[in-house]
Structure formats: structure tokens, C-alpha cells
Short mmCIF file of C-alpha atoms and ligand atoms in Angstrom, two decimals:
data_model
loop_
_atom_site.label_atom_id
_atom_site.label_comp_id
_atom_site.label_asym_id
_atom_site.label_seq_id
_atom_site.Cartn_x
_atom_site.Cartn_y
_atom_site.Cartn_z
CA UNK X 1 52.72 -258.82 -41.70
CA UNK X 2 51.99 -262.63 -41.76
CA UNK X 3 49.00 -264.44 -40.60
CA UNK X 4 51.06 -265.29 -37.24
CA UNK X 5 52.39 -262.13 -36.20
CA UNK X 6 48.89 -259.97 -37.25
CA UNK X 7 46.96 -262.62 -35.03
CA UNK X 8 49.39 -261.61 -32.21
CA UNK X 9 48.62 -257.80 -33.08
CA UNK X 10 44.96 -258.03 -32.35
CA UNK X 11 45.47 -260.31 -29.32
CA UNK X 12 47.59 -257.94 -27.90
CA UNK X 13 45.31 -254.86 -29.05
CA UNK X 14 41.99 -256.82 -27.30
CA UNK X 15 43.77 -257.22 -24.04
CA UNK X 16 44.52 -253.57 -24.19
CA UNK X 17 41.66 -252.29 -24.64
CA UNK X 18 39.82 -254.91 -22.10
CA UNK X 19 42.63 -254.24 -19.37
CA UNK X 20 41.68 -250.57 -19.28
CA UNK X 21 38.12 -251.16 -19.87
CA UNK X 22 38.75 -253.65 -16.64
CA UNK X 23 40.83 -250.29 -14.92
CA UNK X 24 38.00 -247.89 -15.91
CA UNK X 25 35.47 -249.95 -14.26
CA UNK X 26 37.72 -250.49 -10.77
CA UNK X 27 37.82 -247.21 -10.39
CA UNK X 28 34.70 -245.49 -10.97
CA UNK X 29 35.16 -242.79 -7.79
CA UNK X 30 37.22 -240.42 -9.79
CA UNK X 31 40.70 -241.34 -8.29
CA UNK X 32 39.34 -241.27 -4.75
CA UNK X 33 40.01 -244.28 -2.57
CA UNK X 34 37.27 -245.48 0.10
CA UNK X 35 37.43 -246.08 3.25
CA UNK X 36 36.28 -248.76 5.46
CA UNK X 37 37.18 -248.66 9.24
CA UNK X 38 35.91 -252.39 10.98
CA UNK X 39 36.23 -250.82 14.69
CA UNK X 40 35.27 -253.69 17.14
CA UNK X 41 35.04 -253.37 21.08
CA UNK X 42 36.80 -254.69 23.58
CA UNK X 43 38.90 -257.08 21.38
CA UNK X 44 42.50 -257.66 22.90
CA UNK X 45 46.08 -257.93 20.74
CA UNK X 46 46.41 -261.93 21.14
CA UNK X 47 42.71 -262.52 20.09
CA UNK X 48 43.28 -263.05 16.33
CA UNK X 49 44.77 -265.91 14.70
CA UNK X 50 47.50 -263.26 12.78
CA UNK X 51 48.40 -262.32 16.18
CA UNK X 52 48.72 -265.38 17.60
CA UNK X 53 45.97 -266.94 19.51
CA UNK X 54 46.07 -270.58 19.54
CA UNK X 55 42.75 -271.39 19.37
CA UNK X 56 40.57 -268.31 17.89
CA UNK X 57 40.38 -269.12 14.13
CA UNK X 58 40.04 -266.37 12.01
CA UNK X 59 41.00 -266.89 8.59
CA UNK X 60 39.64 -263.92 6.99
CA UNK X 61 41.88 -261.24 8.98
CA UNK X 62 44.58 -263.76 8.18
CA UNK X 63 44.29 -263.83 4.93
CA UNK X 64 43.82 -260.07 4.80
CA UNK X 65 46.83 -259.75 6.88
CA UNK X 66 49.42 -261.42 4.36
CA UNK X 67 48.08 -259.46 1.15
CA UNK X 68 47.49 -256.34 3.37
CA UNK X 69 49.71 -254.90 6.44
CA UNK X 70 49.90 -255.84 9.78
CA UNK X 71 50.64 -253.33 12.27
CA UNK X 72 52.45 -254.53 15.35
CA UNK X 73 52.17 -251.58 17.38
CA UNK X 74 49.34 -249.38 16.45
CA UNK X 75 47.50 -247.62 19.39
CA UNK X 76 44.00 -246.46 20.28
CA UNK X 77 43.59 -242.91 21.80
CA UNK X 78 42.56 -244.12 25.19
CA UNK X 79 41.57 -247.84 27.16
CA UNK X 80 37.84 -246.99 27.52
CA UNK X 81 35.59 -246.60 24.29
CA UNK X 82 34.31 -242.76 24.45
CA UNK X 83 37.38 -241.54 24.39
CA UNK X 84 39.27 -243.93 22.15
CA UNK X 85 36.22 -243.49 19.58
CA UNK X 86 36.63 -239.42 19.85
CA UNK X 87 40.29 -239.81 19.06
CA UNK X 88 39.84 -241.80 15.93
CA UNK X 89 37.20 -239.71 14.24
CA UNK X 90 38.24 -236.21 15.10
CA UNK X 91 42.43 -237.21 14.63
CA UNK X 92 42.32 -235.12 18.02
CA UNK X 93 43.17 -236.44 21.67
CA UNK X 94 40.02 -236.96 23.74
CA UNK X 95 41.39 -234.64 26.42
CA UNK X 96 40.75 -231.76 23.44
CA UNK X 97 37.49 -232.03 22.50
CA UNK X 98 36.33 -232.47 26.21
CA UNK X 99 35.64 -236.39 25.47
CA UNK X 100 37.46 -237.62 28.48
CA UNK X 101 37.40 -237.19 32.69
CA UNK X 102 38.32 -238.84 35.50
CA UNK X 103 35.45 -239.37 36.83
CA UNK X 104 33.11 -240.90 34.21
CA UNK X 105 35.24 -242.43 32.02
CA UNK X 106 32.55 -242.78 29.26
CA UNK X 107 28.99 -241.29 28.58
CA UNK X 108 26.06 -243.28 29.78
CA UNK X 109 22.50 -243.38 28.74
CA UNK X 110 21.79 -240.68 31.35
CA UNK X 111 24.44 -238.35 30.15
CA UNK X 112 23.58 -234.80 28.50
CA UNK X 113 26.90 -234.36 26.63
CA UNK X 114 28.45 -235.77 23.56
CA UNK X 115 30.86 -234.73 20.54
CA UNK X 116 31.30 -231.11 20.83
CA UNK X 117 29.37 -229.83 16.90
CA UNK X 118 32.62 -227.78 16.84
CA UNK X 119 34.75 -230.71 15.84
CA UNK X 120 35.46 -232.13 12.67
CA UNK X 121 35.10 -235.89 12.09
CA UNK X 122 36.40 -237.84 9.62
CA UNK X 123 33.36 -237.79 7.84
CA UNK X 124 32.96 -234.24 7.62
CA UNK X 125 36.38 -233.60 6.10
CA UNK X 126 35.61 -236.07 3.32
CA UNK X 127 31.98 -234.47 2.82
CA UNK X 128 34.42 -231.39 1.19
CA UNK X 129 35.45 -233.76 -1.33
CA UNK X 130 32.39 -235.96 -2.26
CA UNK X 131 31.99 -238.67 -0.38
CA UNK X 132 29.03 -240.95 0.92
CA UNK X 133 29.75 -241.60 4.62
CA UNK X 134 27.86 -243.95 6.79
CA UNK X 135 28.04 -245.13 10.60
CA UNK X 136 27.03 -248.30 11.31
CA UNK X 137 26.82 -249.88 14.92
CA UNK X 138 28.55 -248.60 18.09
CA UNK X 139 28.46 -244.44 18.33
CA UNK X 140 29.29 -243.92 21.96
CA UNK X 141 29.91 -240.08 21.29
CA UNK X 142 26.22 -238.61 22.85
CA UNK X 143 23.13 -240.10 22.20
CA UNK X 144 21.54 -237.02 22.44
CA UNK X 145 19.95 -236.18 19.07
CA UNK X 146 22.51 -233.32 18.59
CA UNK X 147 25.35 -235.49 19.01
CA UNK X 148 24.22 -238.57 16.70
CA UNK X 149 26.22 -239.42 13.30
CA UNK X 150 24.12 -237.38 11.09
CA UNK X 151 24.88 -234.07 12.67
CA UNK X 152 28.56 -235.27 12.66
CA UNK X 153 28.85 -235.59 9.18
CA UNK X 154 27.77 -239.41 8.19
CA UNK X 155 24.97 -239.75 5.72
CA UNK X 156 22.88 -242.20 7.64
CA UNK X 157 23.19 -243.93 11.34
CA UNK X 158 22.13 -247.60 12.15
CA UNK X 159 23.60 -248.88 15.55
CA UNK X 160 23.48 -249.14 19.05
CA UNK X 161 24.58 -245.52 20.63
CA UNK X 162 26.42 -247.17 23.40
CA UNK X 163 27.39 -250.26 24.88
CA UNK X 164 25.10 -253.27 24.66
CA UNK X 165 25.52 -253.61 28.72
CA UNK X 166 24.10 -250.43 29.14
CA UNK X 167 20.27 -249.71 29.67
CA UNK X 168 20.58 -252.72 32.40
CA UNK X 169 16.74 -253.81 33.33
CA UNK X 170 16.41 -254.17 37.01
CA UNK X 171 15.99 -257.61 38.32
CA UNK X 172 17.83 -259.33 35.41
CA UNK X 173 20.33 -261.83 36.73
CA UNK X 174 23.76 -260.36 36.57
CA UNK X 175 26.47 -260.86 33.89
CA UNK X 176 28.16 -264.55 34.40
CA UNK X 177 31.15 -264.96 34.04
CA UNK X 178 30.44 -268.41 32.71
CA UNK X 179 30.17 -270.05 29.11
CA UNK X 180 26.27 -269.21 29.54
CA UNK X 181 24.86 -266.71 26.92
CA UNK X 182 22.71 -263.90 28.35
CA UNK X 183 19.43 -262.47 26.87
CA UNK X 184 19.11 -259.17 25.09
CA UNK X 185 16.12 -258.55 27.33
CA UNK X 186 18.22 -257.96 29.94
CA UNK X 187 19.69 -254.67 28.38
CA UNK X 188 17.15 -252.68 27.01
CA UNK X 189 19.36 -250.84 24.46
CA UNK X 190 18.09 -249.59 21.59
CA UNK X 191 18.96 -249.62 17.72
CA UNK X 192 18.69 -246.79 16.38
CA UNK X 193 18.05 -245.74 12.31
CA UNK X 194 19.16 -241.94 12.04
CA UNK X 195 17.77 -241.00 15.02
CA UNK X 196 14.60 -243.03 15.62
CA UNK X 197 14.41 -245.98 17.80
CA UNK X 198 12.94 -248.71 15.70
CA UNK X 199 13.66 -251.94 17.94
CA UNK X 200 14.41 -252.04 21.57
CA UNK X 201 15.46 -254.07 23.59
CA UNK X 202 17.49 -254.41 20.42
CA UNK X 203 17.95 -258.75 19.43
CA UNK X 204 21.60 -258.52 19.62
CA UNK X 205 21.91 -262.10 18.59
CA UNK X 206 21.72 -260.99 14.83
CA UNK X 207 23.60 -257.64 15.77
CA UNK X 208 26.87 -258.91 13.34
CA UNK X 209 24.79 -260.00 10.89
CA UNK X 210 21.89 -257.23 10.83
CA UNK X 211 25.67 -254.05 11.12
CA UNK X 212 27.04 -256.35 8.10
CA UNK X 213 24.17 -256.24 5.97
CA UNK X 214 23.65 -252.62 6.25
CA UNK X 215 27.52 -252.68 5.22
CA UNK X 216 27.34 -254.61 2.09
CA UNK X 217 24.13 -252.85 1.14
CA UNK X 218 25.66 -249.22 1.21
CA UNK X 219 28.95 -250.30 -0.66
CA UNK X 220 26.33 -251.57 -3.02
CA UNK X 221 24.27 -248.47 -3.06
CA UNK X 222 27.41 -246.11 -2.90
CA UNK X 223 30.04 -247.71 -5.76
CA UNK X 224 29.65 -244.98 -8.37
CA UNK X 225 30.82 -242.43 -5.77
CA UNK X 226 33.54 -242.50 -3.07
CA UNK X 227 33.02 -243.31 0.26
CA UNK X 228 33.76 -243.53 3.83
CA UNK X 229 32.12 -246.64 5.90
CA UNK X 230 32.46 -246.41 10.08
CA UNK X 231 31.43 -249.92 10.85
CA UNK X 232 31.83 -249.98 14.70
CA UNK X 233 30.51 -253.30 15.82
CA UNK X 234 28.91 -253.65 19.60
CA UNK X 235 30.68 -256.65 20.51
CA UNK X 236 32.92 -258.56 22.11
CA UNK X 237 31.89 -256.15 24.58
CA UNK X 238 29.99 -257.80 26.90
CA UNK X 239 27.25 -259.43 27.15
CA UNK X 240 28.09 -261.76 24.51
CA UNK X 241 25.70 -262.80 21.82
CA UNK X 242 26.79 -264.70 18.44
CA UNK X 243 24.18 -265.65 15.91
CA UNK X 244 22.98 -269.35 15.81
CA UNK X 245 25.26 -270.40 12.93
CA UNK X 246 28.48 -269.63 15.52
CA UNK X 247 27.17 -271.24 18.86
CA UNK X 248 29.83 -273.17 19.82
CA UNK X 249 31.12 -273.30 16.42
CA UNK X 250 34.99 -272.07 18.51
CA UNK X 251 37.01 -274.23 20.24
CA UNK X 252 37.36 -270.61 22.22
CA UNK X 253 34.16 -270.77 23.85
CA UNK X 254 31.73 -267.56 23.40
CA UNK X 255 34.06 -265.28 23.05
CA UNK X 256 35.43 -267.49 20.16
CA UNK X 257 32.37 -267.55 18.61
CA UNK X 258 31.83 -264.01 18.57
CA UNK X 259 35.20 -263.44 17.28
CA UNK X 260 34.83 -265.93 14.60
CA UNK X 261 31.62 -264.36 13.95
CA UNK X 262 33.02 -261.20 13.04
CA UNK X 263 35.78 -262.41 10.78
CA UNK X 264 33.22 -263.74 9.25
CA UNK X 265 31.63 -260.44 8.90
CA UNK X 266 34.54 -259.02 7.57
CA UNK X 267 34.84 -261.80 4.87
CA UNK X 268 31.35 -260.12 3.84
CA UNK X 269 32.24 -257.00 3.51
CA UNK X 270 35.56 -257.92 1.77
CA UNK X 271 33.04 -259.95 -0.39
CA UNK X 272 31.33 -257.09 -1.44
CA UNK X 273 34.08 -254.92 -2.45
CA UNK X 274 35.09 -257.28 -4.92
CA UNK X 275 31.51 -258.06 -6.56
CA UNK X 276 30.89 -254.34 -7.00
CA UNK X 277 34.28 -253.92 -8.52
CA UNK X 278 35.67 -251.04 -5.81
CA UNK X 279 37.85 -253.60 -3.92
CA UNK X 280 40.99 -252.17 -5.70
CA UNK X 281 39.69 -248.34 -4.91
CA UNK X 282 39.59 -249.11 -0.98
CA UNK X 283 41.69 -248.96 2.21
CA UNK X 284 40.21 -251.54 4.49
CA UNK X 285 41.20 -250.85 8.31
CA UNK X 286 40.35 -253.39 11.06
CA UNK X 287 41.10 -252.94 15.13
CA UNK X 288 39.81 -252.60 18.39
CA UNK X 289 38.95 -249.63 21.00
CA UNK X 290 40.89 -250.92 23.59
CA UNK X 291 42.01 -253.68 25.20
CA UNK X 292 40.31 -256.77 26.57
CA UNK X 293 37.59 -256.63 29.83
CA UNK X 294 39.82 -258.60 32.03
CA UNK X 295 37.16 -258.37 35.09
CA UNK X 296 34.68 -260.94 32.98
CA UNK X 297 37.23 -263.62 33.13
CA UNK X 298 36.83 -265.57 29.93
CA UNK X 299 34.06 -263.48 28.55
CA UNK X 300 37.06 -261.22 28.01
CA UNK X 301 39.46 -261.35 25.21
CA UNK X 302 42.94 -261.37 25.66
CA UNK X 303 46.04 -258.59 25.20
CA UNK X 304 48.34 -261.74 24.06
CA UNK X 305 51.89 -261.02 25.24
CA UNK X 306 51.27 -257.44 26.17
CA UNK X 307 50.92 -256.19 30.20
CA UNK X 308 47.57 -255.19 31.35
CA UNK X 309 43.95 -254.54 29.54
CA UNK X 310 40.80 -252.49 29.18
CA UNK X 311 41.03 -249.29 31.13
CA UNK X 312 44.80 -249.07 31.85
CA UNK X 313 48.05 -247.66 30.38
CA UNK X 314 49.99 -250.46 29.93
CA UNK X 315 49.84 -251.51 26.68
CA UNK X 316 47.41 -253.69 26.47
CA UNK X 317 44.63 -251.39 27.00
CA UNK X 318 46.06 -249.45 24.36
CA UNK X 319 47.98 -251.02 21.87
CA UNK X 320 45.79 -253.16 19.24
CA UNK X 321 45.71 -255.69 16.89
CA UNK X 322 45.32 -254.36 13.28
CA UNK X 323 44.85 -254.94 9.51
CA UNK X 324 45.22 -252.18 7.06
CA UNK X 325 44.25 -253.82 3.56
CA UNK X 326 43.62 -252.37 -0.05
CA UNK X 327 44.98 -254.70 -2.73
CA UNK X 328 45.04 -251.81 -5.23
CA UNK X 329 46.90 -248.86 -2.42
CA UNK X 330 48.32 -250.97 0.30
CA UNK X 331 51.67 -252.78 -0.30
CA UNK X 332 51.59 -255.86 1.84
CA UNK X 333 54.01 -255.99 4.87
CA UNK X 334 54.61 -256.18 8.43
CA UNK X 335 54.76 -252.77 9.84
CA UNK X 336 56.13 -252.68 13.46
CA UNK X 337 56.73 -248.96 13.13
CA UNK X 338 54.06 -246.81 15.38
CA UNK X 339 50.47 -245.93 14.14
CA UNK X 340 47.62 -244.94 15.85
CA UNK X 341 43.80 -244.04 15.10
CA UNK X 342 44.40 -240.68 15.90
CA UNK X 343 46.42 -240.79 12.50
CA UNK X 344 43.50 -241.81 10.30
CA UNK X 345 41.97 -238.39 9.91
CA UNK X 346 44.90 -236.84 8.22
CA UNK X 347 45.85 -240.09 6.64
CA UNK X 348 42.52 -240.28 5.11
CA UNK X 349 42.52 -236.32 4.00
CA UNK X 350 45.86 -237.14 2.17
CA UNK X 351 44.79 -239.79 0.09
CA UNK X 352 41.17 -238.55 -0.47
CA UNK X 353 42.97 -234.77 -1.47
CA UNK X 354 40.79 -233.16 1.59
CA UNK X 355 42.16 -230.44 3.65
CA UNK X 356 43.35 -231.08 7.22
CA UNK X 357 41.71 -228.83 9.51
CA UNK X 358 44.31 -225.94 10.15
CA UNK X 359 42.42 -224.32 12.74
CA UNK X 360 43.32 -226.22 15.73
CA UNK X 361 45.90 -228.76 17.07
CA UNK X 362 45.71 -232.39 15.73
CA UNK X 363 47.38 -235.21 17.10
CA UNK X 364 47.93 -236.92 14.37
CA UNK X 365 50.42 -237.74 11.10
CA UNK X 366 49.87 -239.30 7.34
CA UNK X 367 50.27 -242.75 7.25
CA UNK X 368 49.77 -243.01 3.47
CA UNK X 369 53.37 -243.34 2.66
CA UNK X 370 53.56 -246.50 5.15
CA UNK X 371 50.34 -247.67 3.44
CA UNK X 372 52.13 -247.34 -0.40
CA UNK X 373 55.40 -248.98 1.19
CA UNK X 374 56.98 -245.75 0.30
CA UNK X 375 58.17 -243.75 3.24
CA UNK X 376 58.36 -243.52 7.52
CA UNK X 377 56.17 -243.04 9.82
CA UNK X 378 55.47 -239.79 11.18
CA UNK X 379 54.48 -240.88 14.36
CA UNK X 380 57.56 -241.10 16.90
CA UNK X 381 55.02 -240.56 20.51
CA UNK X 382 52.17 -241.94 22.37
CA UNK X 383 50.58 -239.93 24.88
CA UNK X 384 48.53 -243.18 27.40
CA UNK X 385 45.92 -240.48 28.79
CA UNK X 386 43.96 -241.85 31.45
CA UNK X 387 40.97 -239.47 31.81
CA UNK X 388 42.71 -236.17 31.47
CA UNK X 389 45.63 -237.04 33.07
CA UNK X 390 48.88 -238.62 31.18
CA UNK X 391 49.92 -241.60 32.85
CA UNK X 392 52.98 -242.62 30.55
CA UNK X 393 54.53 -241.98 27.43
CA UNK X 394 56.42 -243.66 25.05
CA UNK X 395 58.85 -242.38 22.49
CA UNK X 396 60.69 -244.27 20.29
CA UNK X 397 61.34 -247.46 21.99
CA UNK X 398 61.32 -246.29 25.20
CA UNK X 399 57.84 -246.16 27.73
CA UNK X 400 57.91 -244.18 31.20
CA UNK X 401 54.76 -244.57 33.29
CA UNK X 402 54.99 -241.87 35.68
CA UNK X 403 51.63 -243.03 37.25
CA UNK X 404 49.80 -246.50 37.14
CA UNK X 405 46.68 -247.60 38.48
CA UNK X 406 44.88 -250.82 38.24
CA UNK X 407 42.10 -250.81 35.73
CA UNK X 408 39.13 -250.97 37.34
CA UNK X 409 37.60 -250.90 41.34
CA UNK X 410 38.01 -248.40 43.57
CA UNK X 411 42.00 -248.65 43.32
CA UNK X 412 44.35 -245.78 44.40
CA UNK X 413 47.01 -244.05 41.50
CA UNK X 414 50.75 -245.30 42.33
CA UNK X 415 53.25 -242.48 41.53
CA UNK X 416 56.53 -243.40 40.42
CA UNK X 417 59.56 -241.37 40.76
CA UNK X 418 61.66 -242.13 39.10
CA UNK X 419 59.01 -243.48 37.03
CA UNK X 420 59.11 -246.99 35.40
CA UNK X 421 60.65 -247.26 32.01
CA UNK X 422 60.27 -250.04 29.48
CA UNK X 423 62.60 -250.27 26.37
CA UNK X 424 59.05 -252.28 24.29
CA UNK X 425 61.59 -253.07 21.53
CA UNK X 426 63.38 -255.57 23.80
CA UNK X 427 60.40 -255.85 26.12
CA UNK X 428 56.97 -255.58 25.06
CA UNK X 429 55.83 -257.22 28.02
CA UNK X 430 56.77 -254.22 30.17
CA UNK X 431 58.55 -256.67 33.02
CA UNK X 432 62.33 -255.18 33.09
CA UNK X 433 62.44 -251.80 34.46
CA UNK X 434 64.90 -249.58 33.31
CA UNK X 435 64.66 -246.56 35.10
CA UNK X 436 67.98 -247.04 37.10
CA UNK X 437 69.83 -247.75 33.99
CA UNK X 438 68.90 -245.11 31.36
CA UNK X 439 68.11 -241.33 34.22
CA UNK X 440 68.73 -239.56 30.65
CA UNK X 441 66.06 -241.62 28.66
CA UNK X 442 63.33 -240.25 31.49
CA UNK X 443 64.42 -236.85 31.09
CA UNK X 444 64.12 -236.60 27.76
CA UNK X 445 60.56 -238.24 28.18
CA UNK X 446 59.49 -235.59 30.84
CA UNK X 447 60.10 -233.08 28.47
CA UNK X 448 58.51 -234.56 25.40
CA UNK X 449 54.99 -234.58 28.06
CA UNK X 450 55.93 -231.01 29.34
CA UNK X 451 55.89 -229.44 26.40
CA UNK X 452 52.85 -231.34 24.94
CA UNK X 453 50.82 -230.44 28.05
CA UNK X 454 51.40 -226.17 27.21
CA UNK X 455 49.64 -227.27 24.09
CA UNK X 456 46.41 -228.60 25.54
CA UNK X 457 43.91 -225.81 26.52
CA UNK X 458 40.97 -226.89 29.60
CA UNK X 459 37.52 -227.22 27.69
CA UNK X 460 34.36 -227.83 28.74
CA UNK X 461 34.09 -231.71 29.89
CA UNK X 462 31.17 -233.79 27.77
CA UNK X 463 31.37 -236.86 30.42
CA UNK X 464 30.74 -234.88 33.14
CA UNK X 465 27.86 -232.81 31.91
MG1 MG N 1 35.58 -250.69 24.25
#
């Protein structure tokens, strides 16, 4: 061998052993990916830069969304937040685990139910397999001590339980719908650690920051072992708050800022992934509840191209924006096939190698083999529940609504026979009706809901209780 070629040898021999030495050390967690869901509230489809807002600059998400995926039309389990949270962490529609009504369409802090003990979270089903699971921010699922995160599965709690507009103090000028920010006094919330209270009314000016902190903490704390972070931020719900750094830092307004604010957050988070090596190891997922709060006027976000908002079944109450990112899993794409929330329990079990509860009916598919860039998605159907009643459906390309009803106020339900039906391929707007042309198309959607409705039992009702 000459001096050349045996120089070449051990070159080639070092970067060998430092490439797996490098592999090794990305993947500490034994083969098992983690999971971050970024869940934010109230946030419509056009609000992000990657889905076109004009003005709303979030580079982060964009960035994320041209090495990662970006789902086009990926759906929430229902328009309000109870609900649309019980969907994504059970993989189960609301209507089953008695986490939706029509007359309370979410708990409030004098409400006595919450998340039934007899379902199984997200968190749980990883538990079987190992992991460190933490909920951070917005619960909204009872806020009862029975019903908090740590009897649900998560390792540790630190959030608001509801929505920071809740707890209102008597007296307090009303929400503006004006650039004005309001003060946290007003809402005596409180944030909650496990289950004590330790600050109320909580400062939600540094409510990003503190929820992001706690997030780059645990993946700190947690990197030797797999794990599962619910990072459910309060906001844009309204009342707004943004930390001083973002006042009027968006050529947006408030709500700019606060959006701005949380891709910022994310950048954090994304941050620490990489410094404790575990940033090839994870699935990063980042969406919204349900639409944007319309009623506020500019304090709300907005649903972009799509028909309607927050608390209806046209899609944009229930279709949103979202990022699925994991440089070392997720093969970077546009996806514009269906998705939904209420797939990310069994999509989760699949990649983690958990079992999918077998003892009851889940509404959900595994989207793993969109996330490797190697296979369909299993979901085909969208139930748009509003309480416990299905409004519309869509399969395939095609939506019916069979009811509608405007979002909020005391409004009456229009029914619609034949009902209205959208081909959202052509027309994600929902503004050329169909119904006329395509009698078959409706039939075969009236079947699809009567034979899903034999399959959904009457349980005991949480938001009623
Ligand atoms: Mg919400």
C-alpha cells in the first residue's frame, strides 16, 4: 500500500467510526422516535406565512415547512377546543368519549366533568413502551383534579386548564375589539403545576415564553429516553397578550405579534432538539384546534381562502394549517391528501411499536407511511360533528352539509335537502353547489354517515354534567 492510498485508508476508517459514533449519539432512545405536538388555539388556515398570509411573518414554520411536510387539508375533530382537544389525544371522536353536546359546547370553570379515566390518551399508550410524557399549557379536558394530565397519563402538567378568557372578574371592561391589549387581571385564570395553583391571575404576557421554557427544559431533562411533549399553547385565543419583545413587532397588529411570537417559540423548541442531539429521533407536529374567532374582528385570525371559522362546519372551523417535521423520519413534501388529529394516536403507536387500543372503536388511521413518503393515506372521511350531531361529511373530494348553522349567537340550524355539496378539490371555498348536478354523489354520502352513526353508542355527556 503506498503512503497515498494508506492515508486514504485511515481517513476513510476515522469518518467511519465518527459517523456512527455521530448515529449512536442521535439516537440514544433505543429506536423510538419522540413526539412533539405544538397545538395552538384559535389559529385560522391563512394565518401563517407557508399558508399564505401576506403580512404574518413566520419564518420558522416556513422553514420547517420546506424540510418537513405541509398538509393542505388536515382536520381537527371539532370547531370548539374541548372537543377538538378530546379527539386528538384519545384518536376517538368527541361524540365517544362523551366530550361533546349541544348545549355547552366546551367545559367551563364551573363544570364537574372532564375526560372520562376510561379513555386512553396518547400518553398513556406510549407509557406501555417507555416514554416521558409531559403537558404543557392549554388542558381544556376537566379541571377537576381527576381529570388533570397526570391522571391521564402525562408525567407532569404546567398550563392553564382552560381558556385564558375564562374566570372573567366582574367589572373588568369587556374584550375590545380594538388594537388595545387587555390585562391578565381581568381573567383570573390560573396556572397550574400538576395540580396546584401556583400563580393566579396567571401574567399571561410571558405565557409563550414561561410554556416554551418548560418545553426546552424537559427535552433537556428527557433526551436519554423517548418522549412524548403536548405543548398546547393558550393563545391566539383571546384576550391577546404577546411578551414585550413582540409589541408591535407585526405589521399584523396583535394578533401578528402573538403569532410571530409563537413561531418564535417554535424556533426554541426546534433549537433544542438539535443542541441535545434528538432532533433526528423526533416527529415535530404543529396546528391549531379550530378555526379563527371571527366575532373579535381583528383579534381573530383568519381561515385564508376557506368558508367560515371557529364553531362551524365549513371548513374553516375545521380544516387547519399544519407542519409535520422530523429531519431524520419525515420526507419533506406537500401532502394535500387528508389527515386529521384524530390520526395521531395510532400514528404515534405505529412508529413508537405501542399497541392500539383494540377494545373500542377509534376513528383514526396510521399516517406513518405519509410521514416516510412511502405509502397513502388511510384516511378517505371527515365526520364535521357539531355537538353530537353530524352536520356534513366529506369523502373523497366531495362535502355534503346536510345542516348548517352560523357559528355563534342564538342562530337557528338550516336543513338542507337535498343538502349542499362541494367538490373541495375544485372548490375549497365551498361557493358552487353541486347538489343538482351529482343526486348519486349525496347518496353515497348519506350512507357513508348512516352506517357510521350504528357505530356510535349514547354515553354519559362530560359538558353537561
Ligand atoms: Mg380553540
Amino acid at each position: 500500500m503506498n503512503k497515498l492510498v494508506q492515508n486514504l485508508f485511515f481517513i476513510t476508517l476515522l469518518s467511519t467510526l465518527f459517523s456512527v459514533s455521530d448515529a449512536v449519539q442521535a439516537h440514544p432512545q433505543k429506536g423510538k422516535p419522540n413526539f412533539v405536538v405544538i397545538f395552538v388555539d384559535d389559529m385560522g388556515y391563512g394565518d401563517l406565512g407557508c399558508f399564505g398570509h401576506p403580512t404574518i411573518r413566520t419564518p420558522v414554520l416556513d422553514r420547517l415547512s420546506v424540510e418537513g411536510q405541509r398538509w393542505t387539508n388536515f382536520y381537527v375533530a371539532a370547531s370548539v377546543c374541548t372537543p377538538s382537544r378530546a379527539g386528538l389525544l384519545t384518536g376517538r371522536l368527541p361524540v365517544r368519549s362523551g366530550m361533546a353536546s349541544n348545549r355547552r359546547r366546551v367545559l367551563f370553570p364551573n363544570s364537574k366533568g372532564g375526560l372520562p379515566s376510561s379513555e386512553i390518551t396518547i400518553a398513556e399508550a406510549l407509557k406501555t413502551v417507555g416514554y416521558k410524557t409531559a403537558a404543557i399549557g392549554k388542558w381544556h379536558l376537566g379541571h377537576l383534579k381527576k381529570y388533570l394530565p397526570r391522571q391521564h397519563g402525562f408525567d407532569s402538567y404546567y398550563g392553564i386548564p382552560y381558556s385564558n378568557d375564562m374566570d372573567f372578574v366582574r367589572g373588568s371592561p369587556r374584550y375590545k375589539k380594538d388594537e388595545s391589549e387587555s390585562k391578565s387581571e381581568y381573567y383570573n385564570v390560573p396556572l397550574i403545576r400538576n395540580e396546584e395553583v401556583i400563580e393566579r391571575p396567571a401574567n399571561q404576557k410571558t405565557i409563550v415564553k414561561r410554556f416554551t421554557e418548560e418545553a426546552v427544559r424537559l427535552i433537556g431533562e428527557y433526551k436519554e429516553e423517548p418522549f412524548f411533549i403536548y405543548l398546547a399553547h393558550n393563545l391566539p385565543h383571546i384576550p391577546l397578550f404577546r411578551s414585550k419583545e413582540f409589541e408591535g413587532k407585526s405589521q399584523r397588529g396583535i394578533y401578528g405579534d402573538v403569532i410571530e411570537e409563537i413561531d418564535w417559540s417554535v424556533g426554541e423548541v426546534v433549537r433544542a432538539l438539535k443542541k441535545n442531539k434528538v432532533d433526528q429521533n423526533t416527529v415535530l407536529i404543529f396546528t391549531s384546534d379550530n378555526g379563527p374567532w371571527h366575532i373579535f374582528n381583528t383579534h381573530g385570525g383568519s381561515a385564508g381562502l376557506l368558508r367560515g371559522a371557529k364553531g362551524g362546519t365549513f371548513e374553516g372551523g375545521m380544516r387547519e394549517p399544519t407542519v409535520i417535521w422530523g429531519p431524520g423520519i419525515v420526507k419533506p413534501g406537500v401532502v394535500t391528501e387528508m389527515g386529521a388529529t384524530l390520526d395521531l394516536l395510532p400514528t404515534f403507536c405505529s412508529l413508537a411499536g405501542a399497541k392500539v387500543p383494540t377494545d373500542r372503536i377509534l376513528d383514526g388511521g396510521d399516517l406513518s407511511p405519509v410521514f416516510k413518503g412511502k405509502g397513502v393515506s388511510p384516511r378517505k372521511t371527515v365526520f364535521f360533528y357539531r355537538g353530537t350531531d353530524i352536520f356534513a361529511v366529506r369523502h373523497g373530494a366531495f362535502k355534503a352539509h346536510f345542516k348548517t348553522r352560523p357559528e355563534y349567537g342564538r342562530s337557528k340550524i338550516t336543513e338542507h335537502n337535498p343538502p349542499l355539496l362541494y367538490n373541495l378539490d375544485h372548490d375549497p371555498s365551498e361557493k358552487y353547489d353541486l347538489s343538482k348536478k351529482h343526486p348519486e354523489v349525496i347518496e353515497s354520502l348519506k350512507k357513508i354517515v348512516e352506517e357510521h352513526r350504528k357505530g356510535v353508542k349514547e354515553v354519559p355527556n362530560q359538558l353537561e354534567l
